[in-house]
PDB file of C-alpha atoms and ligand atoms in Angstrom:
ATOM      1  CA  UNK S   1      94.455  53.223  90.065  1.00 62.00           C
ATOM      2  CA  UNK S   2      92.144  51.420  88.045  1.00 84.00           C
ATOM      3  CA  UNK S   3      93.707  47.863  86.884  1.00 96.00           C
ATOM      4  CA  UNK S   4      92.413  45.881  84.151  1.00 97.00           C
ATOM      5  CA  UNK S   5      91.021  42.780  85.260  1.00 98.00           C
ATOM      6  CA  UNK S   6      92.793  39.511  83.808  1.00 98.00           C
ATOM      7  CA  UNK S   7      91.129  36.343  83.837  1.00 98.00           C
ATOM      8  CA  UNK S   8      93.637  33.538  82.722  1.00 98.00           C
ATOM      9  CA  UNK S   9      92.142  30.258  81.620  1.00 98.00           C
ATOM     10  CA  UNK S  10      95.268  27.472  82.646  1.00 98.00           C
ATOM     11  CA  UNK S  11      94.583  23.934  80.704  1.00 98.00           C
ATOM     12  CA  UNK S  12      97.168  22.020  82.539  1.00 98.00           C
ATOM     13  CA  UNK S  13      97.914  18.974  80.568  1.00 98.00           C
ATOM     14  CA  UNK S  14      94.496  19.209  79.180  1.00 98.00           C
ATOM     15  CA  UNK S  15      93.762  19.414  74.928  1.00 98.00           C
ATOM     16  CA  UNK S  16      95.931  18.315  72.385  1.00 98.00           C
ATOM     17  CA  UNK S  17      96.337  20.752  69.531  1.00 98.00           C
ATOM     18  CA  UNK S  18      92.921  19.695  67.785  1.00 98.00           C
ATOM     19  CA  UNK S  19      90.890  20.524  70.750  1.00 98.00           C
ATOM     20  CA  UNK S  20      92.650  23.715  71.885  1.00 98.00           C
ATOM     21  CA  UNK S  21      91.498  24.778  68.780  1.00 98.00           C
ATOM     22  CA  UNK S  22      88.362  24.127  68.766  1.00 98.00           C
ATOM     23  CA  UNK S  23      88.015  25.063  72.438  1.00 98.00           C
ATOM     24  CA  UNK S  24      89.163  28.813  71.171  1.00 98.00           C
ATOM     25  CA  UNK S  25      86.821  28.981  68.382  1.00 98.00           C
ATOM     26  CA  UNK S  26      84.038  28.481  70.291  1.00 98.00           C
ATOM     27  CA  UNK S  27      84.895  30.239  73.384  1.00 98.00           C
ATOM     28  CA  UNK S  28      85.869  33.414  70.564  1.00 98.00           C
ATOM     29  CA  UNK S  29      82.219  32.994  69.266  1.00 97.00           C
ATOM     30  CA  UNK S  30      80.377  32.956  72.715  1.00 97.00           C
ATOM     31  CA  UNK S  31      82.983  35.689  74.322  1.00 97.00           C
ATOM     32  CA  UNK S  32      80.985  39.186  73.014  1.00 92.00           C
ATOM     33  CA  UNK S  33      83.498  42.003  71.887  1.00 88.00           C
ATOM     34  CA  UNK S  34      82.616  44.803  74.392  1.00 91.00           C
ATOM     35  CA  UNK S  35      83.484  42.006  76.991  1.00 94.00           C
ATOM     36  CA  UNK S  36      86.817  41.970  76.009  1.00 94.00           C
ATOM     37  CA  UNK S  37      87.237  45.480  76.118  1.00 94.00           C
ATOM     38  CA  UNK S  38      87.177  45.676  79.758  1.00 95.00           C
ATOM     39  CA  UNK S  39      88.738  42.622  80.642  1.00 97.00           C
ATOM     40  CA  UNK S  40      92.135  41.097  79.732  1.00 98.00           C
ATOM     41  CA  UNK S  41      91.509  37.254  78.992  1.00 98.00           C
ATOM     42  CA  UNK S  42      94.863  34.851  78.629  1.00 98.00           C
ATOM     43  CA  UNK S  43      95.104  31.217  77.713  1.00 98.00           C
ATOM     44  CA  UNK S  44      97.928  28.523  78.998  1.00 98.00           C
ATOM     45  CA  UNK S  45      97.558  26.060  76.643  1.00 98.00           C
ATOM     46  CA  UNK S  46      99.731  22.736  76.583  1.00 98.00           C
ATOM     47  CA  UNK S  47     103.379  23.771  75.220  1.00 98.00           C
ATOM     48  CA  UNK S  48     102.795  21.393  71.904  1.00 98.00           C
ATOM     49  CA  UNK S  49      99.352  23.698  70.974  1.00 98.00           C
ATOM     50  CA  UNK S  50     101.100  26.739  71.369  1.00 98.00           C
ATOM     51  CA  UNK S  51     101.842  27.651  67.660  1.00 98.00           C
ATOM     52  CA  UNK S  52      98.454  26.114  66.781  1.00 98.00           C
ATOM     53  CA  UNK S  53      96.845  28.827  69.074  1.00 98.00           C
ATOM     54  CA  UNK S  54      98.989  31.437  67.940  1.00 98.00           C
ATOM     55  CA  UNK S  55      98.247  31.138  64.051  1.00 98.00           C
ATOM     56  CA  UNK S  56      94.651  31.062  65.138  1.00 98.00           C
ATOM     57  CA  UNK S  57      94.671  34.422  67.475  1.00 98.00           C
ATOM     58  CA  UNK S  58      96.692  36.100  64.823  1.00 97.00           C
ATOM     59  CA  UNK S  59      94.801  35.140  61.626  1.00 97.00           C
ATOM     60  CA  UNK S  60      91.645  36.048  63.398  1.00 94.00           C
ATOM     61  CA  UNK S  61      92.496  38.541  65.633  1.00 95.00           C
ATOM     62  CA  UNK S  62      91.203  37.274  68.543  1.00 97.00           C
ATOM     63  CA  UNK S  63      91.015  38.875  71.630  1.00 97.00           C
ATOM     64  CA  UNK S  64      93.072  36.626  73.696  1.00 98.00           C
ATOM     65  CA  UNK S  65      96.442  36.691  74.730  1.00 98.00           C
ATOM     66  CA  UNK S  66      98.348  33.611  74.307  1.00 98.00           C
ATOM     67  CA  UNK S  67     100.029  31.799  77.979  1.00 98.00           C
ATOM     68  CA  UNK S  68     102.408  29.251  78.819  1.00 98.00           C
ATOM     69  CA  UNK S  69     102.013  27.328  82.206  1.00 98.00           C
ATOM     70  CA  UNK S  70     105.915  27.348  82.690  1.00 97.00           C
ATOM     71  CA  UNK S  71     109.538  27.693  81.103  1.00 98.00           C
ATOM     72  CA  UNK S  72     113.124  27.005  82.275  1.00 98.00           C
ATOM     73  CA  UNK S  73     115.199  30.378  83.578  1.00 98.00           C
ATOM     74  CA  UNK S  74     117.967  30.115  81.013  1.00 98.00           C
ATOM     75  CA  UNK S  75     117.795  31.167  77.638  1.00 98.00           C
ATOM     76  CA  UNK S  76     119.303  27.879  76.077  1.00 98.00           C
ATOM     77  CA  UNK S  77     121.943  25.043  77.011  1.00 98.00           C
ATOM     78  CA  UNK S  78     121.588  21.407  77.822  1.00 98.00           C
ATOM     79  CA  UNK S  79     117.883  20.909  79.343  1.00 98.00           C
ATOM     80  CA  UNK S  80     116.470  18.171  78.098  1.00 98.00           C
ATOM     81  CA  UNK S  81     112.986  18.828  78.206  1.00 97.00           C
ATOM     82  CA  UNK S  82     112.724  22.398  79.403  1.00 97.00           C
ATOM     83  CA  UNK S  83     111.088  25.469  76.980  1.00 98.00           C
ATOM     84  CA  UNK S  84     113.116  28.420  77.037  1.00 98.00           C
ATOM     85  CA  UNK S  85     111.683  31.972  77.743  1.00 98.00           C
ATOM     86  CA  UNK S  86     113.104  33.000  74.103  1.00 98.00           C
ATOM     87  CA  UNK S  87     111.160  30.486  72.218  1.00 98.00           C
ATOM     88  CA  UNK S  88     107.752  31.529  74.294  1.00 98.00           C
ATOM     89  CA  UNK S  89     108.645  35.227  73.312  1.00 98.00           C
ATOM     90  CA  UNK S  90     109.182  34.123  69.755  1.00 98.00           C
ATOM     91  CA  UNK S  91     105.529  32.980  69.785  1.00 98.00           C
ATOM     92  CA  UNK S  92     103.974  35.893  70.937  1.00 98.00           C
ATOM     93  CA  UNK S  93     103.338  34.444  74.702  1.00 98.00           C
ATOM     94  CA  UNK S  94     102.446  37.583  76.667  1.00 98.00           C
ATOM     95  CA  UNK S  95     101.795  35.853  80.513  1.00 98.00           C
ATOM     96  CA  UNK S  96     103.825  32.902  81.767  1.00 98.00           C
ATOM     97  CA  UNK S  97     102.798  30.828  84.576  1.00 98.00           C
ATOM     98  CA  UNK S  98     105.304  30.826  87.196  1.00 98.00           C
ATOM     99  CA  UNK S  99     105.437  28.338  90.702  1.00 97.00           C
ATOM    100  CA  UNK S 100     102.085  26.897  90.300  1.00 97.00           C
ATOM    101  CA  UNK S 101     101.736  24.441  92.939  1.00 96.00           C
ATOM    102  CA  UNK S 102     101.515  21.824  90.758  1.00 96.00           C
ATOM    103  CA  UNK S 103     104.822  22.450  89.434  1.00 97.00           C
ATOM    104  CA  UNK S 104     106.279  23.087  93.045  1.00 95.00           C
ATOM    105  CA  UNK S 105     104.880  19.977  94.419  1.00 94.00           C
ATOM    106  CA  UNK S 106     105.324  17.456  91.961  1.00 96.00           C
ATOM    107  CA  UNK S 107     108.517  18.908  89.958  1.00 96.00           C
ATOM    108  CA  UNK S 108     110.244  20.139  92.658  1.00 96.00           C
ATOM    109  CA  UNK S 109     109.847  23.958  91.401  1.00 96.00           C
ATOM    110  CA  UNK S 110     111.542  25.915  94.807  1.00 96.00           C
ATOM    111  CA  UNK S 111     110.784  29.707  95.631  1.00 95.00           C
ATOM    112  CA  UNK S 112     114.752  30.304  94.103  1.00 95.00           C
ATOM    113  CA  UNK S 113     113.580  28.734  90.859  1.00 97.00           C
ATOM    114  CA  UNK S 114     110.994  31.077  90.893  1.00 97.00           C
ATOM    115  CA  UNK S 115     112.667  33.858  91.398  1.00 97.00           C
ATOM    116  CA  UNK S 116     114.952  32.674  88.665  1.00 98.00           C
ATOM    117  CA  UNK S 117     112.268  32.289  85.798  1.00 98.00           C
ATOM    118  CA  UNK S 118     110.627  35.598  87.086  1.00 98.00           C
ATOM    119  CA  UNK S 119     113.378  37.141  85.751  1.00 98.00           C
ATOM    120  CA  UNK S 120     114.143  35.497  82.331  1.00 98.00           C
ATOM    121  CA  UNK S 121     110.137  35.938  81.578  1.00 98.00           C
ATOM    122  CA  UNK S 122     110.403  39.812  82.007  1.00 98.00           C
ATOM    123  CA  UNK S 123     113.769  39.566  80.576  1.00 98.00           C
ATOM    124  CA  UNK S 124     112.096  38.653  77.154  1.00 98.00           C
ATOM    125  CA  UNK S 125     109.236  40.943  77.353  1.00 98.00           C
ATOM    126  CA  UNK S 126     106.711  38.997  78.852  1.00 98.00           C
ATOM    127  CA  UNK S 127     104.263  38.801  82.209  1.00 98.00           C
ATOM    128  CA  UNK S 128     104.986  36.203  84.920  1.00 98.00           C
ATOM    129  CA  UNK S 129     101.955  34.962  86.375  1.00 98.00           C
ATOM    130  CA  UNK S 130     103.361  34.198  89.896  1.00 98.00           C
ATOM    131  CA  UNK S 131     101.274  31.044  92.097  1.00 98.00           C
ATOM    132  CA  UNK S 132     101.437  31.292  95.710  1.00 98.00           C
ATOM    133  CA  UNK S 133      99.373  29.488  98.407  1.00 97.00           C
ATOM    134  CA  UNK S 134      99.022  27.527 101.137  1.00 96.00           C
ATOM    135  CA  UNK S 135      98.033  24.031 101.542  1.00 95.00           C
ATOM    136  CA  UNK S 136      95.475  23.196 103.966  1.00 93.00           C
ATOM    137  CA  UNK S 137      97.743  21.456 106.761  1.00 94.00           C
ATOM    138  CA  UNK S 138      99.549  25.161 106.498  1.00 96.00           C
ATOM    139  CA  UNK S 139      96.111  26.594 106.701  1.00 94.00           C
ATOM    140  CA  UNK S 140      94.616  24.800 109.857  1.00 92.00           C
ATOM    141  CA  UNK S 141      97.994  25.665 111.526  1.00 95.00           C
ATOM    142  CA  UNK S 142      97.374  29.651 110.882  1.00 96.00           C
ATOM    143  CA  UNK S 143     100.433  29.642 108.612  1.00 97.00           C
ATOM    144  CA  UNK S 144      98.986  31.046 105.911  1.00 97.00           C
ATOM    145  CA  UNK S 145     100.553  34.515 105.795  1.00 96.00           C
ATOM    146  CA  UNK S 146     103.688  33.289 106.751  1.00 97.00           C
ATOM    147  CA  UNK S 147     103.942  31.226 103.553  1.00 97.00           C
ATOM    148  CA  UNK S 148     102.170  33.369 101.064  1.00 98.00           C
ATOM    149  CA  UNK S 149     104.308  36.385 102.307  1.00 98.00           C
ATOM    150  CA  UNK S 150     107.901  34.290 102.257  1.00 97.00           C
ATOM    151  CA  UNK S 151     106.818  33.182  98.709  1.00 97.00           C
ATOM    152  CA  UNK S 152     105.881  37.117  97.176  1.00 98.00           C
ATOM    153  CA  UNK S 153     109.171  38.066  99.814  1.00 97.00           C
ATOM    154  CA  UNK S 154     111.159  36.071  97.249  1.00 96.00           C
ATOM    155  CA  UNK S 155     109.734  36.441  94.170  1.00 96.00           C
ATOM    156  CA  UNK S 156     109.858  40.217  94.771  1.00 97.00           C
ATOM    157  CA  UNK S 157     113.411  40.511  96.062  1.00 96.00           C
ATOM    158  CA  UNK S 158     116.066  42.307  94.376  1.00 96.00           C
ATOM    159  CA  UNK S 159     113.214  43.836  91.238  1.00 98.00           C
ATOM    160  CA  UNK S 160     112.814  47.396  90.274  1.00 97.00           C
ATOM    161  CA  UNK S 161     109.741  48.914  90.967  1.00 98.00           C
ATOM    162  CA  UNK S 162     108.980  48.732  87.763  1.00 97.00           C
ATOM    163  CA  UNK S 163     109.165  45.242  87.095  1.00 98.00           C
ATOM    164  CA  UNK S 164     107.124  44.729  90.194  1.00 98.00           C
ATOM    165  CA  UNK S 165     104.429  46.630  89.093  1.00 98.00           C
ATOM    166  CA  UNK S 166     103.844  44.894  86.078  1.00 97.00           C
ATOM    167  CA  UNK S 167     103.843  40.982  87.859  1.00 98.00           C
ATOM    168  CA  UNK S 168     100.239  39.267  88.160  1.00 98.00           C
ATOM    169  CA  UNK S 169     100.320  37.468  91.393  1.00 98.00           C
ATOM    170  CA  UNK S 170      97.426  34.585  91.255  1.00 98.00           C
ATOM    171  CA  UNK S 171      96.750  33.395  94.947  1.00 98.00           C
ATOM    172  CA  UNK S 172      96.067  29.906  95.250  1.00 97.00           C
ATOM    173  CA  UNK S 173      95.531  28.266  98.462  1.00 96.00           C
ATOM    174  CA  UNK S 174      96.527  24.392  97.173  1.00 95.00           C
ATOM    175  CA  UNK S 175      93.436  22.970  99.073  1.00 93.00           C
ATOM    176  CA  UNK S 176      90.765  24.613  96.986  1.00 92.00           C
ATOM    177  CA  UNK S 177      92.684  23.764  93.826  1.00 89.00           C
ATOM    178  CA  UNK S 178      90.741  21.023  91.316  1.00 87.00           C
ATOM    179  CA  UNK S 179      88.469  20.005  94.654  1.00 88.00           C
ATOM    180  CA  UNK S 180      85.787  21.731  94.362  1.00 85.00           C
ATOM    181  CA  UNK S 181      86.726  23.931  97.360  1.00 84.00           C
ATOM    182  CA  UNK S 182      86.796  27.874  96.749  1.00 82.00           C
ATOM    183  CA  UNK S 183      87.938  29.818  99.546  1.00 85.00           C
ATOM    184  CA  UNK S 184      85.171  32.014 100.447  1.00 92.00           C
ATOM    185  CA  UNK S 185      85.747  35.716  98.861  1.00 93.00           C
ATOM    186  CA  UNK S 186      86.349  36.943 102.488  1.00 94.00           C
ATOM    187  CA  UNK S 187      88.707  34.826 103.081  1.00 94.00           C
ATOM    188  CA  UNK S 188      90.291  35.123  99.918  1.00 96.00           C
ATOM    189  CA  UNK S 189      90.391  39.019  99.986  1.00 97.00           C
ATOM    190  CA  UNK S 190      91.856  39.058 103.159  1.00 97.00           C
ATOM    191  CA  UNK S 191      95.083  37.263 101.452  1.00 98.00           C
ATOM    192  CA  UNK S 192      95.679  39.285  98.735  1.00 98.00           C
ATOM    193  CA  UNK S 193      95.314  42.631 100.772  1.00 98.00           C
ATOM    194  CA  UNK S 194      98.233  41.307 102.810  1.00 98.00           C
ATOM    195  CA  UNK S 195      99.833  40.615  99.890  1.00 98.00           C
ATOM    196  CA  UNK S 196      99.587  43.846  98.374  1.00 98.00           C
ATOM    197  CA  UNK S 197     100.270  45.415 101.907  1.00 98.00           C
ATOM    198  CA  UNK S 198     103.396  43.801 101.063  1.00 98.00           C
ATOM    199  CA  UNK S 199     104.050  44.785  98.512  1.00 98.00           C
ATOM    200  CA  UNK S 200     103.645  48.835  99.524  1.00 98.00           C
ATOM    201  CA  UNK S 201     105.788  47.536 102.449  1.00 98.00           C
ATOM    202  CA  UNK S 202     108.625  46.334 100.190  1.00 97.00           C
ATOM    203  CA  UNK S 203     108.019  49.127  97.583  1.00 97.00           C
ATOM    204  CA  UNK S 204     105.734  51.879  97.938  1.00 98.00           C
ATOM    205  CA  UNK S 205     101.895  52.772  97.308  1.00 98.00           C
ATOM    206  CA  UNK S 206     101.902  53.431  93.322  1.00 97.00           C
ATOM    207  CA  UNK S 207     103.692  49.741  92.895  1.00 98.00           C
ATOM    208  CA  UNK S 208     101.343  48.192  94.738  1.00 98.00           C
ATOM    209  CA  UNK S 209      98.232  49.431  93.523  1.00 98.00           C
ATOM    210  CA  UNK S 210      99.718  48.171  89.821  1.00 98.00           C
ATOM    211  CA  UNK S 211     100.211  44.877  90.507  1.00 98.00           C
ATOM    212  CA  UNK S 212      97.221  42.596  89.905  1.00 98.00           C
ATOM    213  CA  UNK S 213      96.084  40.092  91.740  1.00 98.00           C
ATOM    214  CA  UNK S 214      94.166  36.830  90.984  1.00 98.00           C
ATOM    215  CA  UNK S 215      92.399  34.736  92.812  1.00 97.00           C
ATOM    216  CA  UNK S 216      92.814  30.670  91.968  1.00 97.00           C
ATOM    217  CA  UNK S 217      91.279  27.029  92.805  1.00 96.00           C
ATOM    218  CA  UNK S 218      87.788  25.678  91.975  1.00 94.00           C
ATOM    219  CA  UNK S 219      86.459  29.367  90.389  1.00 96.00           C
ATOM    220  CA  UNK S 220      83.328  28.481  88.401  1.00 97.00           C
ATOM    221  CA  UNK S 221      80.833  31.001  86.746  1.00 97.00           C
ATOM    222  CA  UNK S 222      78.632  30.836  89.969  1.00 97.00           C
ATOM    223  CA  UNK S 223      81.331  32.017  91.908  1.00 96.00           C
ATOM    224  CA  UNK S 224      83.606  34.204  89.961  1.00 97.00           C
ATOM    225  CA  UNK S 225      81.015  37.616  90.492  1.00 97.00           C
ATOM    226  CA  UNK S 226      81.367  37.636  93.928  1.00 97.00           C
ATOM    227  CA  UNK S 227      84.990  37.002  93.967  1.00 97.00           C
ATOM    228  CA  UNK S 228      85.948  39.927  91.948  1.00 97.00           C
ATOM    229  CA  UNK S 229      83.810  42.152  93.641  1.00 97.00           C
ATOM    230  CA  UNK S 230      86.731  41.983  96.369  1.00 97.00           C
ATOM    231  CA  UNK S 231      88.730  45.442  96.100  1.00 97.00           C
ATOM    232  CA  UNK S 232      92.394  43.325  95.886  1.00 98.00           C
ATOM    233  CA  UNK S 233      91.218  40.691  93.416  1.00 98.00           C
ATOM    234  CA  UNK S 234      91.752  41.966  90.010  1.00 98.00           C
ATOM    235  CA  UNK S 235      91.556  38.326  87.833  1.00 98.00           C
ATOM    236  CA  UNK S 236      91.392  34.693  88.280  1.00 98.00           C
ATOM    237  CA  UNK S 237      93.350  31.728  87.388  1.00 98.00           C
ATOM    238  CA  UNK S 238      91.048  29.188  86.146  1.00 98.00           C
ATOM    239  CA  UNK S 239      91.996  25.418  86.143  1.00 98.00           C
ATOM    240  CA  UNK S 240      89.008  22.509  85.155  1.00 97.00           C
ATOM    241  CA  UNK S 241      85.729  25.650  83.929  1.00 98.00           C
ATOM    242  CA  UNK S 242      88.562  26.704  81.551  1.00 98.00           C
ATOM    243  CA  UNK S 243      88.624  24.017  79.656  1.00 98.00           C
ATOM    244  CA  UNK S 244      84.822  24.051  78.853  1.00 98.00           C
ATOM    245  CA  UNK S 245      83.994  27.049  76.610  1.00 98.00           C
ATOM    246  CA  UNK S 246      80.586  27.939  77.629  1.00 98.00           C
ATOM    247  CA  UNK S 247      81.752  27.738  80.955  1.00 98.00           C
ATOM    248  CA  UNK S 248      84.698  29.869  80.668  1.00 98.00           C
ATOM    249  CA  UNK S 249      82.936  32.860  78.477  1.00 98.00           C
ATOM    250  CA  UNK S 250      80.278  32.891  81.115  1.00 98.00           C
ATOM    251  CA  UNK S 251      83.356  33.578  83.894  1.00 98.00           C
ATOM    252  CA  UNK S 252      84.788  36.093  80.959  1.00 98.00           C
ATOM    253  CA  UNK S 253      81.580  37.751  81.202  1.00 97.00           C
ATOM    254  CA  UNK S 254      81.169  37.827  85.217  1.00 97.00           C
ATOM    255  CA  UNK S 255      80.232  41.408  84.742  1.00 92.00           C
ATOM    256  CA  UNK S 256      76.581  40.499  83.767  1.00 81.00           C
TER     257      UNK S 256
HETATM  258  P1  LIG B 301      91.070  24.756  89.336  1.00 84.84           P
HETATM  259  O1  LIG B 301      92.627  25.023  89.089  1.00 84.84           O
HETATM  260  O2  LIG B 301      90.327  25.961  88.833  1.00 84.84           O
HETATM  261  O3  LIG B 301      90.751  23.525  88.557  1.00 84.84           O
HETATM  262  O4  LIG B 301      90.883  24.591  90.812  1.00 84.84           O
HETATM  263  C1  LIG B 301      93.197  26.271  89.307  1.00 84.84           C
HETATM  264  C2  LIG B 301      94.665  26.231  88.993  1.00 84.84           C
HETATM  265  O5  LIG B 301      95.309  25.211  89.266  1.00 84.84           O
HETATM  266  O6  LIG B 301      95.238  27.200  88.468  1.00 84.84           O
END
């Protein structure tokens, strides 16, 4: 099984409209065409830039997906605030960002919410991008497993094989995340083949060999090469070198 790598560039609250523009231009004019051939590239911009981007990858035909960094689980109702899944879909969002740990630690997002958007994002067609990780207290105490495995043991539960298959799981151990830290490759391999050992566990060997798996927190263009020559790392999930365009093609173009 050969998976198409996808590196997903997430802005956080990062750009207003203006500048996500611009920041696309420019990374469409440094990101070479055969690059994009091989590997699938996907943007999380702020929720408010999200038509801007979408005019501009349609009237251009850029090779970019368009991402959103989260939604609610229900389709409409009385959430002040919250994006529904529909109005993403209406907008030609392909991956959603699911659980980052961001969201989980300072919104309160818990594995059952999770599980809950999970399902209204493939409901309307598109890809969750599900977060899971560790923090470093979890770490030191050799919990690591324990949590990542509870969180994909949750996320997972109840799906088709199927919809399994297609999920992009982005493993993020919270320390490395906007620190500067990366885990080393090593270390970070050794995560996601337990997750997708899993993953056979729970389903069998064709699901888990489709699923793709990124790797997340402080990836840079000097490190992103050695990363994805792991054999379970199919992608990354790039915070801070996303939002810098010659940084981010160089990571888009990790193959040399
Ligand atoms: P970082 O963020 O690359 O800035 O560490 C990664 C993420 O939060 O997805």
């Amino acid at each position: 099984m050969t998976r198409t790598p996808l590196i997903s560039g997430n802005w956080k609250m990062h750009h207003n409209h203006f500048e996500a523009i611009q920041t696309v231009q420019k990374l469409h004019y440094l990101v070479d065409k055969e690059t994009t051939e091989s590997v699938d590239v996907s943007i999380h911009p702020p929720f408010t830039d999200l038509r801007s981007i979408q005019t501009l990858i349609d009237a251009d035909d850029l090779p970019f997906a368009l991402g959103a960094q989260h939604c609610h689980w229900e389709d409409k109702g009385a959430f002040t605030g919250e994006v529904s899944p529909v109005f993403l879909a209406k907008l030609d969002v392909k991956y959603v960002i699911v659980g980052h740990s961001e969201r989980r630690e300072l919104f309160g997002e818990t594995d059952e919410m999770v599980a809950a958007k999970v399902s209204a994002i493939q409901k309307h067609g598109m890809t969750p991008i599900v977060c899971v990780g560790e923090t470093l207290d979890e770490r030191e105490a050799g919990d690591t497993e324990d949590k990542v495995l509870g969180q994909i043991d949750t996320a997972v539960a109840g799906r088709a094989k199927a919809q399994i298959a297609s999920l992009v799981i982005a493993y993020e151990p919270i320390w490395a995340i906007g620190t500067g830290k990366t885990a080393t490759s090593d270390d970070a391999q050794t995560v996601c083949h337990s997750i997708r050992e899993r993953i056979r566990h729970l389903t069998d060997a064709a699901t888990a060999d489709a699923v793709r798996i990124q790797y997340g927190g402080s990836v840079k263009a000097a490190n992103i090469a050695e990363l994805m020559a792991q054999p379970d790392i199919d992608g990354a999930l790039v915070g801070g070198a996303s939002l810098d365009p010659d940084e981010f093609a160089k990571i888009i173009a990790y193959q040399g």
